Amino acid sequence: ARVKGSNAAVKSGLANMRAQAELYYDSHGQSYAGVCTTGTSGSGIQDMYNAAQTNGQSGGTCVDTGGLAWSAAVKLKAPEGTSVYWCVGSSGVSIGKATWAGNSATECQ
Protein backbone atom coordinates (compact mmCIF):
# COMPACT_ATOMS: atom_id res chain seq x y z
CA ALA A 1 0.00 0.00 0.00
CA ARG A 2 2.87 2.38 0.75
CA VAL A 3 4.50 1.75 -2.61
CA LYS A 4 1.21 2.40 -4.41
CA GLY A 5 0.78 5.60 -2.42
CA SER A 6 4.29 6.74 -3.31
CA ASN A 7 3.73 6.01 -6.98
CA ALA A 8 0.40 7.85 -6.92
CA ALA A 9 2.17 10.84 -5.34
CA VAL A 10 4.77 10.82 -8.14
CA LYS A 11 2.09 10.74 -10.83
CA SER A 12 0.04 13.45 -9.16
CA GLY A 13 3.07 15.66 -8.56
CA LEU A 14 4.17 15.43 -12.18
CA ALA A 15 0.62 16.17 -13.38
CA ASN A 16 0.60 19.30 -11.22
CA MET A 17 4.03 20.21 -12.58
CA ARG A 18 2.70 19.94 -16.13
CA ALA A 19 -0.16 22.34 -15.31
CA GLN A 20 2.27 24.81 -13.73
CA ALA A 21 4.54 24.56 -16.77
CA GLU A 22 1.68 25.70 -18.99
CA LEU A 23 1.21 28.77 -16.81
CA TYR A 24 4.98 29.35 -17.06
CA TYR A 25 4.76 29.05 -20.86
CA ASP A 26 1.99 31.65 -21.06
CA SER A 27 3.81 34.12 -18.84
CA HIS A 28 7.25 33.70 -20.51
CA GLY A 29 6.51 34.71 -24.08
CA GLN A 30 5.14 31.34 -25.22
CA SER A 31 8.41 29.61 -24.29
CA TYR A 32 9.38 26.70 -22.03
CA ALA A 33 13.00 27.89 -21.84
CA GLY A 34 14.14 27.55 -18.23
CA VAL A 35 11.03 25.71 -17.08
CA CYS A 36 13.11 22.88 -15.58
CA THR A 37 15.39 25.19 -13.64
CA THR A 38 12.77 27.46 -12.11
CA GLY A 39 12.73 27.00 -8.33
CA THR A 40 11.15 28.77 -5.41
CA SER A 41 12.10 32.22 -6.67
CA GLY A 42 10.01 31.63 -9.80
CA SER A 43 7.13 29.31 -10.52
CA GLY A 44 8.29 26.49 -8.22
CA ILE A 45 8.38 23.91 -11.01
CA GLN A 46 11.78 22.55 -9.96
CA ASP A 47 10.48 22.25 -6.41
CA MET A 48 7.50 20.23 -7.69
CA TYR A 49 9.86 17.94 -9.58
CA ASN A 50 12.07 17.50 -6.52
CA ALA A 51 9.03 16.57 -4.42
CA ALA A 52 7.95 13.98 -7.00
CA GLN A 53 11.47 12.50 -6.99
CA THR A 54 11.39 12.29 -3.21
CA ASN A 55 8.37 9.99 -3.51
CA GLY A 56 9.92 7.90 -6.29
CA GLN A 57 13.32 6.34 -6.79
CA SER A 58 16.49 8.06 -7.89
CA GLY A 59 16.79 8.54 -11.60
CA GLY A 60 14.99 10.63 -14.16
CA THR A 61 15.33 14.31 -14.87
CA CYS A 62 13.59 17.35 -16.30
CA VAL A 63 14.71 18.54 -19.73
CA ASP A 64 13.78 21.71 -21.61
CA THR A 65 15.46 22.65 -24.85
CA GLY A 66 15.03 25.66 -27.04
CA GLY A 67 11.86 26.76 -25.31
CA LEU A 68 9.68 24.67 -27.60
CA ALA A 69 9.15 21.58 -25.45
CA TRP A 70 9.96 19.95 -22.11
CA SER A 71 9.79 16.48 -20.58
CA ALA A 72 10.27 15.15 -17.05
CA ALA A 73 10.40 11.65 -15.63
CA VAL A 74 10.68 10.05 -12.21
CA LYS A 75 11.39 6.38 -11.61
CA LEU A 76 8.49 4.70 -9.80
CA LYS A 77 8.99 2.43 -6.83
CA ALA A 78 8.77 -1.36 -7.12
CA PRO A 79 6.76 -3.48 -7.78
CA GLU A 80 4.91 -1.24 -10.25
CA GLY A 81 7.99 0.82 -10.74
CA THR A 82 10.48 -1.93 -11.49
CA SER A 83 12.39 -0.07 -14.18
CA VAL A 84 9.39 2.12 -15.00
CA TYR A 85 9.68 5.88 -15.30
CA TRP A 86 6.57 8.04 -15.14
CA CYS A 87 6.96 10.62 -17.87
CA VAL A 88 5.10 13.89 -18.53
CA GLY A 89 5.78 16.77 -20.82
CA SER A 90 4.61 19.64 -22.95
CA SER A 91 2.81 17.26 -25.32
CA GLY A 92 0.22 16.59 -22.60
CA VAL A 93 1.06 12.88 -22.48
CA SER A 94 1.50 11.00 -19.19
CA ILE A 95 3.07 7.62 -19.78
CA GLY A 96 5.06 4.86 -18.13
CA LYS A 97 8.31 4.16 -19.95
CA ALA A 98 10.79 1.34 -19.46
CA THR A 99 13.73 3.60 -20.26
CA TRP A 100 14.51 7.28 -19.84
CA ALA A 101 17.53 8.76 -21.58
CA GLY A 102 16.83 12.26 -20.26
CA ASN A 103 18.39 13.98 -23.24
CA SER A 104 15.33 15.10 -25.20
CA ALA A 105 12.59 17.55 -24.35
CA THR A 106 10.24 15.51 -26.55
CA GLU A 107 11.01 12.13 -24.97
CA CYS A 108 7.51 11.79 -23.47
CA GLN A 109 5.72 12.20 -26.76
PDB file of C-alpha atoms in Angstrom, residues 6-51:
ATOM      1  CA  SER A   6       4.293   6.744  -3.307  1.00  0.00           C
ATOM      2  CA  ASN A   7       3.734   6.009  -6.984  1.00  0.00           C
ATOM      3  CA  ALA A   8       0.398   7.848  -6.920  1.00  0.00           C
ATOM      4  CA  ALA A   9       2.167  10.843  -5.344  1.00  0.00           C
ATOM      5  CA  VAL A  10       4.774  10.822  -8.145  1.00  0.00           C
ATOM      6  CA  LYS A  11       2.092  10.740 -10.834  1.00  0.00           C
ATOM      7  CA  SER A  12       0.038  13.449  -9.158  1.00  0.00           C
ATOM      8  CA  GLY A  13       3.071  15.661  -8.558  1.00  0.00           C
ATOM      9  CA  LEU A  14       4.169  15.429 -12.182  1.00  0.00           C
ATOM     10  CA  ALA A  15       0.620  16.167 -13.384  1.00  0.00           C
ATOM     11  CA  ASN A  16       0.601  19.300 -11.222  1.00  0.00           C
ATOM     12  CA  MET A  17       4.025  20.206 -12.580  1.00  0.00           C
ATOM     13  CA  ARG A  18       2.701  19.945 -16.130  1.00  0.00           C
ATOM     14  CA  ALA A  19      -0.161  22.336 -15.309  1.00  0.00           C
ATOM     15  CA  GLN A  20       2.268  24.809 -13.730  1.00  0.00           C
ATOM     16  CA  ALA A  21       4.543  24.559 -16.771  1.00  0.00           C
ATOM     17  CA  GLU A  22       1.681  25.700 -18.989  1.00  0.00           C
ATOM     18  CA  LEU A  23       1.215  28.774 -16.807  1.00  0.00           C
ATOM     19  CA  TYR A  24       4.977  29.348 -17.059  1.00  0.00           C
ATOM     20  CA  TYR A  25       4.755  29.052 -20.860  1.00  0.00           C
ATOM     21  CA  ASP A  26       1.989  31.646 -21.061  1.00  0.00           C
ATOM     22  CA  SER A  27       3.811  34.117 -18.837  1.00  0.00           C
ATOM     23  CA  HIS A  28       7.247  33.705 -20.506  1.00  0.00           C
ATOM     24  CA  GLY A  29       6.515  34.713 -24.082  1.00  0.00           C
ATOM     25  CA  GLN A  30       5.143  31.335 -25.219  1.00  0.00           C
ATOM     26  CA  SER A  31       8.407  29.609 -24.290  1.00  0.00           C
ATOM     27  CA  TYR A  32       9.381  26.703 -22.027  1.00  0.00           C
ATOM     28  CA  ALA A  33      13.004  27.886 -21.835  1.00  0.00           C
ATOM     29  CA  GLY A  34      14.141  27.552 -18.231  1.00  0.00           C
ATOM     30  CA  VAL A  35      11.025  25.710 -17.079  1.00  0.00           C
ATOM     31  CA  CYS A  36      13.108  22.881 -15.585  1.00  0.00           C
ATOM     32  CA  THR A  37      15.389  25.186 -13.636  1.00  0.00           C
ATOM     33  CA  THR A  38      12.766  27.455 -12.105  1.00  0.00           C
ATOM     34  CA  GLY A  39      12.733  26.997  -8.333  1.00  0.00           C
ATOM     35  CA  THR A  40      11.149  28.772  -5.413  1.00  0.00           C
ATOM     36  CA  SER A  41      12.102  32.217  -6.672  1.00  0.00           C
ATOM     37  CA  GLY A  42      10.015  31.632  -9.795  1.00  0.00           C
ATOM     38  CA  SER A  43       7.131  29.315 -10.516  1.00  0.00           C
ATOM     39  CA  GLY A  44       8.289  26.491  -8.221  1.00  0.00           C
ATOM     40  CA  ILE A  45       8.381  23.912 -11.008  1.00  0.00           C
ATOM     41  CA  GLN A  46      11.776  22.553  -9.964  1.00  0.00           C
ATOM     42  CA  ASP A  47      10.480  22.247  -6.410  1.00  0.00           C
ATOM     43  CA  MET A  48       7.498  20.232  -7.686  1.00  0.00           C
ATOM     44  CA  TYR A  49       9.859  17.943  -9.583  1.00  0.00           C
ATOM     45  CA  ASN A  50      12.072  17.500  -6.522  1.00  0.00           C
ATOM     46  CA  ALA A  51       9.026  16.567  -4.420  1.00  0.00           C
TER      47      ALA A  51
END
